[in-house]
Short mmCIF file of C-alpha atoms and ligand atoms in Angstrom, two decimals:
data_model
loop_
_atom_site.label_atom_id
_atom_site.label_comp_id
_atom_site.label_asym_id
_atom_site.label_seq_id
_atom_site.Cartn_x
_atom_site.Cartn_y
_atom_site.Cartn_z
CA UNK A 1 -55.74 91.18 -135.47
CA UNK A 2 -53.97 88.08 -137.17
CA UNK A 3 -54.94 85.79 -134.74
CA UNK A 4 -58.55 86.35 -136.15
CA UNK A 5 -57.58 85.74 -139.87
CA UNK A 6 -59.26 82.53 -141.98
CA UNK A 7 -61.54 81.65 -138.55
CA UNK A 8 -65.54 82.32 -137.96
CA UNK A 9 -65.40 85.22 -135.16
CA UNK A 10 -67.60 85.38 -132.16
CA UNK A 11 -68.89 88.77 -131.16
CA UNK A 12 -71.25 91.16 -130.05
CA UNK A 13 -73.74 92.93 -132.27
CA UNK A 14 -77.42 94.60 -131.88
CA UNK A 15 -80.14 92.52 -133.81
CA UNK A 16 -83.85 93.59 -134.35
CA UNK A 17 -85.31 90.37 -134.12
CA UNK A 18 -89.61 91.91 -134.60
CA UNK A 19 -90.21 95.44 -135.63
CA UNK A 20 -91.06 98.29 -133.30
CA UNK A 21 -89.45 96.19 -130.71
CA UNK A 22 -85.51 96.71 -128.87
CA UNK A 23 -82.56 95.70 -130.59
CA UNK A 24 -81.00 93.05 -128.53
CA UNK A 25 -77.25 92.88 -127.71
CA UNK A 26 -76.61 89.00 -128.71
CA UNK A 27 -73.42 87.16 -129.37
CA UNK A 28 -73.19 86.51 -133.33
CA UNK A 29 -70.53 84.29 -135.61
CA UNK A 30 -69.41 86.17 -138.49
CA UNK A 31 -68.75 84.49 -141.59
CA UNK A 32 -64.52 83.97 -142.96
CA UNK A 33 -64.74 86.55 -145.56
CA UNK A 34 -64.23 84.96 -149.43
CA UNK A 35 -63.58 86.09 -153.01
CA UNK A 36 -64.44 90.22 -153.10
CA UNK A 37 -65.49 90.37 -149.53
CA UNK A 38 -63.75 92.44 -146.49
CA UNK A 39 -64.29 91.64 -142.60
CA UNK A 40 -64.10 94.57 -140.95
CA UNK A 41 -63.83 95.64 -137.14
CA UNK A 42 -66.09 98.11 -136.96
CA UNK A 43 -65.38 101.01 -134.59
CA UNK A 44 -67.91 103.99 -134.59
CA UNK A 45 -71.60 104.15 -135.85
CA UNK A 46 -73.69 106.76 -135.95
CA UNK A 47 -77.52 105.85 -135.97
CA UNK A 48 -79.33 107.74 -138.87
CA UNK A 49 -82.94 107.89 -139.43
CA UNK A 50 -83.21 105.13 -141.87
CA UNK A 51 -82.42 102.79 -139.10
CA UNK A 52 -85.47 103.87 -137.45
CA UNK A 53 -87.46 103.50 -140.45
CA UNK A 54 -86.69 99.79 -140.44
CA UNK A 55 -87.65 99.71 -136.87
CA UNK A 56 -91.02 101.42 -137.26
CA UNK A 57 -91.35 98.99 -140.34
CA UNK A 58 -91.51 102.19 -143.01
CA UNK A 59 -88.95 100.51 -144.84
CA UNK A 60 -89.07 97.28 -145.74
CA UNK A 61 -86.51 94.79 -145.07
CA UNK A 62 -86.10 90.98 -144.06
CA UNK A 63 -86.11 89.96 -140.50
CA UNK A 64 -84.07 89.64 -137.88
CA UNK A 65 -81.77 92.15 -139.13
CA UNK A 66 -78.65 94.13 -137.97
CA UNK A 67 -79.41 97.50 -138.22
CA UNK A 68 -76.03 100.71 -138.85
CA UNK A 69 -74.92 102.26 -142.34
CA UNK A 70 -73.01 105.27 -141.07
CA UNK A 71 -69.86 103.72 -139.84
CA UNK A 72 -66.13 103.82 -139.53
CA UNK A 73 -64.00 100.30 -139.12
CA UNK A 74 -60.93 98.50 -139.63
CA UNK A 75 -59.67 96.04 -141.94
CA UNK A 76 -59.55 92.72 -140.27
CA UNK A 77 -58.89 90.51 -143.24
CA UNK A 78 -59.86 89.65 -147.09
CA UNK A 79 -61.12 87.32 -149.74
CA UNK A 80 -58.63 85.81 -152.08
CA UNK A 81 -59.77 88.20 -154.81
CA UNK A 82 -59.87 91.47 -153.00
CA UNK A 83 -56.87 93.75 -154.63
CA UNK A 84 -57.52 97.39 -153.11
CA UNK A 85 -57.40 96.52 -149.12
CA UNK A 86 -55.53 94.84 -146.83
CA UNK A 87 -55.20 94.03 -143.24
CA UNK A 88 -55.09 97.48 -141.36
CA UNK A 89 -56.83 100.12 -143.80
CA UNK A 90 -58.85 102.63 -142.15
CA UNK A 91 -61.96 101.83 -143.79
CA UNK A 92 -65.52 103.95 -144.57
CA UNK A 93 -68.45 101.38 -145.62
CA UNK A 94 -70.82 102.34 -148.51
CA UNK A 95 -74.43 101.72 -148.69
CA UNK A 96 -74.22 103.74 -152.12
CA UNK A 97 -71.65 101.69 -153.82
CA UNK A 98 -69.39 102.39 -156.92
CA UNK A 99 -68.23 99.10 -158.82
CA UNK A 100 -66.94 101.34 -161.72
CA UNK A 101 -68.01 98.78 -164.47
CA UNK A 102 -71.95 99.50 -164.57
CA UNK A 103 -73.44 101.88 -167.27
CA UNK A 104 -74.59 104.30 -164.32
CA UNK A 105 -70.56 104.30 -163.21
CA UNK A 106 -69.48 105.18 -166.55
CA UNK A 107 -71.88 108.17 -166.82
CA UNK A 108 -70.73 111.26 -165.42
CA UNK A 109 -74.05 112.26 -164.49
CA UNK A 110 -75.16 109.82 -161.76
CA UNK A 111 -73.87 108.21 -158.77
CA UNK A 112 -76.52 105.31 -158.46
CA UNK A 113 -74.31 102.28 -159.35
CA UNK A 114 -76.59 99.53 -160.14
CA UNK A 115 -74.43 96.37 -158.74
CA UNK A 116 -76.77 97.08 -155.84
CA UNK A 117 -77.65 93.92 -154.96
CA UNK A 118 -77.48 93.37 -151.54
CA UNK A 119 -81.34 92.60 -151.19
CA UNK A 120 -81.00 89.52 -152.82
CA UNK A 121 -77.74 88.42 -151.19
CA UNK A 122 -77.04 85.76 -147.93
CA UNK A 123 -75.59 86.62 -144.96
CA UNK A 124 -72.58 86.32 -143.15
CA UNK A 125 -74.03 86.85 -139.76
CA UNK A 126 -75.48 84.18 -137.67
CA UNK A 127 -77.09 84.37 -134.30
CA UNK A 128 -78.11 80.84 -132.73
CA UNK A 129 -78.01 78.99 -136.02
CA UNK A 130 -79.95 81.86 -137.23
CA UNK A 131 -79.26 83.57 -140.66
CA UNK A 132 -79.48 87.49 -139.27
CA UNK A 133 -79.49 90.09 -142.15
CA UNK A 134 -77.07 93.11 -142.79
CA UNK A 135 -78.86 96.53 -143.60
CA UNK A 136 -77.97 97.82 -146.59
CA UNK A 137 -75.47 94.95 -147.51
CA UNK A 138 -73.29 96.30 -144.45
CA UNK A 139 -75.36 95.90 -140.76
CA UNK A 140 -72.82 97.65 -138.77
CA UNK A 141 -74.18 97.74 -135.44
CA UNK A 142 -71.96 94.81 -134.96
CA UNK A 143 -67.92 94.59 -134.16
CA UNK A 144 -67.37 92.79 -137.41
CA UNK A 145 -68.85 93.04 -140.26
CA UNK A 146 -68.49 90.97 -143.96
CA UNK A 147 -68.69 93.79 -146.86
CA UNK A 148 -67.64 93.63 -150.27
CA UNK A 149 -64.69 95.46 -151.60
CA UNK A 150 -66.97 98.04 -153.95
CA UNK A 151 -68.98 98.93 -150.95
CA UNK A 152 -65.72 100.08 -148.90
CA UNK A 153 -63.91 103.28 -149.35
CA UNK A 154 -59.88 103.84 -147.57
CA UNK A 155 -59.70 106.76 -145.66
CA UNK A 156 -56.61 108.78 -144.07
CA UNK A 157 -55.98 106.77 -141.30
CA UNK A 158 -55.44 110.36 -139.20
CA UNK A 159 -59.04 111.31 -139.55
CA UNK A 160 -61.37 111.06 -136.36
CA UNK A 161 -63.04 108.20 -136.82
CA UNK A 162 -65.82 108.92 -134.50
CA UNK A 163 -66.73 112.00 -136.71
CA UNK A 164 -65.83 110.55 -140.08
CA UNK A 165 -68.52 108.01 -139.62
CA UNK A 166 -71.00 110.57 -140.18
CA UNK A 167 -69.49 110.88 -143.69
CA UNK A 168 -71.03 107.13 -144.78
CA UNK A 169 -74.44 108.90 -144.99
CA UNK A 170 -75.77 111.72 -143.39
CA UNK A 171 -72.79 114.38 -143.49
CA UNK A 172 -72.44 113.33 -147.11
CA UNK A 173 -76.25 112.69 -147.85
CA UNK A 174 -77.31 116.66 -146.72
CA UNK A 175 -74.13 118.55 -148.04
CA UNK A 176 -73.66 117.00 -151.13
CA UNK A 177 -77.91 117.09 -151.86
CA UNK A 178 -76.85 121.11 -151.49
CA UNK A 179 -73.78 121.23 -153.43
CA UNK A 180 -74.30 118.24 -156.08
CA UNK A 181 -78.13 118.39 -156.45
CA UNK A 182 -79.12 122.05 -155.81
CA UNK A 183 -75.99 122.90 -157.05
CA UNK A 184 -76.62 126.00 -154.87
CA UNK A 185 -74.37 128.96 -156.12
CA UNK A 186 -72.85 132.36 -154.58
CA UNK A 187 -75.51 135.03 -153.39
CA UNK A 188 -78.47 132.36 -153.85
CA UNK A 189 -81.74 131.86 -151.33
CA UNK A 190 -82.03 128.60 -150.06
CA UNK A 191 -84.31 127.12 -147.74
CA UNK A 192 -83.97 123.30 -145.99
CA UNK A 193 -87.07 121.60 -144.51
CA UNK A 194 -86.18 119.34 -141.71
CA UNK A 195 -82.99 119.30 -139.24
CA UNK A 196 -81.74 116.31 -138.61
CA UNK A 197 -78.57 114.93 -139.65
CA UNK A 198 -79.28 115.31 -142.93
CA UNK A 199 -80.83 118.73 -143.21
CA UNK A 200 -77.98 120.71 -140.94
CA UNK A 201 -75.42 119.38 -143.55
CA UNK A 202 -77.29 120.26 -146.22
CA UNK A 203 -77.35 123.84 -144.36
CA UNK A 204 -73.45 123.70 -144.30
CA UNK A 205 -73.54 122.59 -148.07
CA UNK A 206 -75.74 126.01 -148.55
CA UNK A 207 -73.14 127.88 -146.49
CA UNK A 208 -69.98 127.18 -147.82
CA UNK A 209 -71.22 127.24 -151.45
CA UNK A 210 -72.07 130.67 -150.31
CA UNK A 211 -75.96 131.07 -149.99
CA UNK A 212 -77.03 134.20 -148.73
CA UNK A 213 -80.03 133.35 -147.01
CA UNK A 214 -80.81 130.32 -145.80
CA UNK A 215 -83.95 129.39 -144.00
CA UNK A 216 -84.27 126.40 -141.49
CA UNK A 217 -87.84 124.96 -141.13
CA UNK A 218 -88.52 122.62 -138.74
CA UNK A 219 -91.47 121.84 -136.64
CA UNK A 220 -89.11 121.40 -133.28
CA UNK A 221 -87.82 124.79 -132.78
CA UNK A 222 -85.14 123.02 -130.20
CA UNK A 223 -83.06 121.78 -133.31
CA UNK A 224 -82.58 125.79 -134.22
CA UNK A 225 -80.09 126.82 -132.00
CA UNK A 226 -77.97 123.67 -134.45
CA UNK A 227 -79.24 125.06 -137.22
CA UNK A 228 -77.52 128.51 -136.53
CA UNK A 229 -74.54 127.11 -136.07
CA UNK A 230 -74.26 124.94 -139.10
CA UNK A 231 -74.96 128.49 -141.15
CA UNK A 232 -78.92 129.38 -140.91
CA UNK A 233 -79.78 132.97 -141.20
CA UNK A 234 -83.34 132.34 -140.20
CA UNK A 235 -85.68 129.77 -138.28
CA UNK A 236 -89.00 129.30 -139.23
CA UNK A 237 -91.09 126.65 -137.54
CA UNK A 238 -94.66 125.89 -139.78
CA UNK A 239 -96.63 125.92 -136.64
CA UNK A 240 -96.40 129.52 -136.14
CA UNK A 241 -98.70 129.34 -139.60
CA UNK A 242 -101.94 130.58 -138.93
CA UNK A 243 -104.84 127.76 -138.60
CA UNK A 244 -106.21 128.74 -141.57
CA UNK A 245 -103.34 129.65 -143.94
CA UNK A 246 -100.77 127.16 -145.92
CA UNK A 247 -97.52 127.00 -145.04
CA UNK A 248 -96.41 127.30 -149.02
CA UNK A 249 -98.01 130.57 -149.39
CA UNK A 250 -97.40 131.80 -145.67
CA UNK A 251 -93.64 131.88 -146.34
CA UNK A 252 -93.49 133.44 -149.27
CA UNK A 253 -95.55 135.74 -148.06
CA UNK A 254 -93.22 136.22 -145.30
CA UNK A 255 -89.97 135.66 -146.76
CA UNK A 256 -90.45 135.43 -150.79
CA UNK A 257 -90.02 132.56 -152.73
CA UNK A 258 -86.04 130.78 -152.43
CA UNK A 259 -83.63 129.79 -155.53
CA UNK A 260 -83.67 126.51 -154.12
CA UNK A 261 -85.20 123.80 -151.38
CA UNK A 262 -84.08 120.30 -149.77
CA UNK A 263 -86.80 118.61 -148.02
CA UNK A 264 -84.92 116.73 -145.65
CA UNK A 265 -87.66 114.57 -143.85
CA UNK A 266 -89.46 112.14 -146.08
CA UNK A 267 -93.20 113.73 -146.07
CA UNK A 268 -94.77 114.54 -148.53
CA UNK A 269 -96.98 117.31 -147.69
CA UNK A 270 -93.09 119.17 -147.14
CA UNK A 271 -91.92 117.57 -150.55
CA UNK A 272 -95.12 119.91 -151.81
CA UNK A 273 -94.07 122.60 -149.74
CA UNK A 274 -90.56 122.42 -151.06
CA UNK A 275 -92.02 122.69 -154.83
CA UNK A 276 -94.60 125.45 -153.38
CA UNK A 277 -91.61 127.94 -152.09
CA UNK A 278 -89.11 127.81 -155.11
CA UNK A 279 -88.87 130.70 -157.75
CA UNK A 280 -90.61 130.67 -160.43
CA UNK A 281 -88.45 130.25 -163.88
CA UNK A 282 -85.60 128.51 -162.28
CA UNK A 283 -86.31 127.27 -158.86
CA UNK A 284 -85.11 123.93 -158.24
CA UNK A 285 -86.45 121.63 -155.35
CA UNK A 286 -84.74 118.50 -153.99
CA UNK A 287 -86.13 115.38 -152.29
CA UNK A 288 -83.61 114.34 -150.07
CA UNK A 289 -85.82 112.63 -147.39
CA UNK A 290 -86.93 108.78 -148.26
CA UNK A 291 -90.75 108.55 -148.52
CA UNK A 292 -92.61 105.99 -146.46
CA UNK A 293 -93.15 102.42 -148.89
CA UNK A 294 -95.83 102.91 -151.04
CA UNK A 295 -95.76 106.87 -150.53
CA UNK A 296 -96.82 109.06 -154.09
CA UNK A 297 -96.26 112.93 -154.68
CA UNK A 298 -98.86 114.18 -156.48
CA UNK A 299 -98.47 118.32 -157.47
CA UNK A 300 -99.92 120.95 -159.83
CA UNK A 301 -98.25 119.92 -162.79
CA UNK A 302 -98.56 124.26 -163.70
CA UNK A 303 -95.44 124.11 -161.04
CA UNK A 304 -93.22 122.59 -164.08
CA UNK A 305 -95.01 124.99 -166.97
CA UNK A 306 -93.55 127.98 -165.22
CA UNK A 307 -90.02 126.28 -165.01
CA UNK A 308 -89.29 124.70 -161.77
CA UNK A 309 -87.31 121.81 -161.47
CA UNK A 310 -88.34 119.14 -159.19
CA UNK A 311 -85.89 116.20 -158.60
CA UNK A 312 -84.12 113.92 -155.84
CA UNK A 313 -81.01 113.04 -154.79
CA UNK A 314 -79.03 109.98 -153.35
CA UNK A 315 -76.35 109.76 -151.22
CA UNK A 316 -75.78 113.38 -151.73
CA UNK A 317 -74.69 112.72 -155.58
CA UNK A 318 -71.37 111.36 -154.46
CA UNK A 319 -69.38 108.64 -156.44
CA UNK A 320 -69.02 107.33 -153.35
CA UNK A 321 -65.36 105.42 -153.96
CA UNK A 322 -63.77 108.58 -155.63
CA UNK A 323 -65.22 111.42 -153.66
CA UNK A 324 -65.92 110.28 -149.59
CA UNK A 325 -62.03 110.37 -149.13
CA UNK A 326 -62.17 113.85 -150.19
CA UNK A 327 -65.02 114.70 -147.95
CA UNK A 328 -63.38 113.19 -144.90
CA UNK A 329 -60.30 115.24 -145.72
CA UNK A 330 -62.79 118.94 -145.73
CA UNK A 331 -63.57 117.37 -142.51
CA UNK A 332 -60.13 116.94 -141.04
CA UNK A 333 -59.26 120.22 -142.13
CA UNK A 334 -62.19 122.01 -140.15
CA UNK A 335 -63.40 122.88 -143.76
CA UNK A 336 -66.76 120.79 -142.75
CA UNK A 337 -67.69 121.02 -139.40
CA UNK A 338 -68.89 117.76 -138.05
CA UNK A 339 -69.08 118.94 -133.70
CA UNK A 340 -72.59 119.96 -133.71
CA UNK A 341 -74.13 117.30 -135.45
CA UNK A 342 -72.85 114.74 -132.71
CA UNK A 343 -75.13 115.13 -129.41
CA UNK A 344 -74.89 112.09 -127.95
CA UNK A 345 -72.06 108.79 -127.42
CA UNK A 346 -73.23 105.47 -126.54
CA UNK A 347 -71.29 102.47 -125.98
CA UNK A 348 -73.26 99.24 -127.84
CA UNK A 349 -75.30 98.29 -124.63
CA UNK A 350 -77.44 101.89 -125.08
CA UNK A 351 -78.22 101.87 -128.79
CA UNK A 352 -81.86 101.72 -127.60
CA UNK A 353 -81.66 104.85 -125.33
CA UNK A 354 -80.23 106.60 -128.87
CA UNK A 355 -83.00 105.43 -130.48
CA UNK A 356 -85.47 107.06 -128.09
CA UNK A 357 -83.49 109.99 -128.65
CA UNK A 358 -83.97 110.44 -131.81
CA UNK A 359 -87.29 109.30 -132.13
CA UNK A 360 -88.44 112.07 -129.90
CA UNK A 361 -86.04 114.84 -131.35
CA UNK A 362 -83.67 115.15 -128.43
CA UNK A 363 -80.45 113.82 -130.44
CA UNK A 364 -79.11 114.84 -134.29
CA UNK A 365 -76.57 112.30 -134.08
CA UNK A 366 -75.48 109.67 -131.46
CA UNK A 367 -72.16 107.92 -132.18
CA UNK A 368 -72.34 104.40 -131.08
CA UNK A 369 -69.08 102.59 -129.71
CA UNK A 370 -68.15 98.85 -130.90
CA UNK A 371 -65.03 97.59 -131.24
CA UNK A 372 -61.96 99.27 -129.47
CA UNK A 373 -59.23 100.48 -131.81
N1 LIG B 1 -91.98 119.52 -140.74
C1 LIG B 1 -91.01 119.96 -140.82
N2 LIG B 1 -90.12 119.36 -139.91
C2 LIG B 1 -90.40 118.06 -139.69
C3 LIG B 1 -91.38 117.44 -139.78
C4 LIG B 1 -92.35 118.75 -140.15
N3 LIG B 1 -93.80 117.66 -140.76
N4 LIG B 1 -91.53 116.13 -139.59
C5 LIG B 1 -90.47 115.94 -138.98
N5 LIG B 1 -89.72 117.23 -138.86
C6 LIG B 1 -88.38 117.05 -138.35
C7 LIG B 1 -88.00 116.92 -137.42
O1 LIG B 1 -88.31 117.76 -136.24
C8 LIG B 1 -86.65 116.60 -137.23
O2 LIG B 1 -85.67 117.26 -136.99
O3 LIG B 1 -87.50 116.68 -139.33
C9 LIG B 1 -86.42 116.44 -139.06
C10 LIG B 1 -85.58 114.82 -139.27
O4 LIG B 1 -84.51 114.36 -138.74
P1 LIG B 1 -84.14 113.23 -138.40
O5 LIG B 1 -85.05 112.24 -137.49
O6 LIG B 1 -82.72 113.14 -137.29
O7 LIG B 1 -83.37 112.56 -139.53
P2 LIG B 1 -82.41 112.09 -140.38
O8 LIG B 1 -81.16 111.57 -139.93
O9 LIG B 1 -81.69 113.63 -140.80
O10 LIG B 1 -82.70 111.67 -141.80
C11 LIG B 1 -83.68 112.76 -142.62
O11 LIG B 1 -83.35 111.55 -144.71
O12 LIG B 1 -81.74 109.82 -145.42
C12 LIG B 1 -83.24 110.39 -145.31
O13 LIG B 1 -83.73 108.00 -144.29
C13 LIG B 1 -83.40 109.81 -144.11
O14 LIG B 1 -86.07 110.30 -144.57
C14 LIG B 1 -84.36 110.11 -143.81
C15 LIG B 1 -84.24 112.19 -143.92
ZN1 LIG B 2 -78.36 106.84 -143.17
#
């Protein structure tokens, strides 16, 4: 790699020029990293539903943009202020940073580092003289990306990079929401609504935490096989609710209330259902999915009076730099399973096929190959 150090790199990337359109594979320029910046050769990137939220306009961002935030890569070169990384380090980019300096980083109860300034930052990508923005400060659907030091973590170089990329978002988000935010304990009854990469990882978290019953809920019954593989004990399709019935009361009548529920879609109605179906007194409903910009959630405050806890979770509650290498390690040892989540693999040219599959509920995670190792 040394022949690229100190020079602008020309490489391929997938650019979204307009909303609701296909990404285009373009040749771009990636700037030389300065100060605390690190230039990373991206090896794999899995497609997540948050990328789709940008394409369909429900998550507002600037255009043109390079999507991607669930990746693994290798450090190509570093800026002059970088201390903890060197060329050749194997890394996972982090959209949820950990600066260790802000009030949140110093607080034991949150992972929401407030150094998150990427929305106001410029870009290190250009295409035909035009600036192209990196999604969430990363933009990893590119063969190279420039990322700040506190948004990157080193992992064990022996880790399988095509799988470890899932620890950069979906797996960490779902698994952590179950073990950290829902705080599922041995013997508890759990419901997970939405069985994509995030929901299935929440199921695995619930299973590893010792849940006695795990209800996997989705309107797409094709997801149930994967849910069972991850540890679901019951699969429930809300389309089976009688026309005049409501999901919450129907669920409780048939299965009973649960100790913990996790909404892994970003659908406000499903969030209300998650509140309905938890036990009075101690039930906890965790909102994991990201609702569209401008959405509001309303529910009867009586749910709070009778002791339910309603909370949200970002990046599974993990302190990203401290915790993600541990997740990758558990993955490497087989304590956390990733294979059932990876349904497709594509080269970058085929990234739009991956988008179509995810949109149509035909895939869980498509892993896209970028640079060769
Ligand atoms: N009721 C039940 N299930 C639903 C409903 C609904 N009304 N609407 C969608 N689903 C299911 C889909 O069938 C799909 O299986 O939710 C699942 C969502 O999975 P993915 O599209 O694969 O999404 P994922 O990548 O897991 O992300 C889920 O978490 O991080 C956030 O931004 C992300 O909001 C998104 C959510
Ligand atoms: Zn994601």
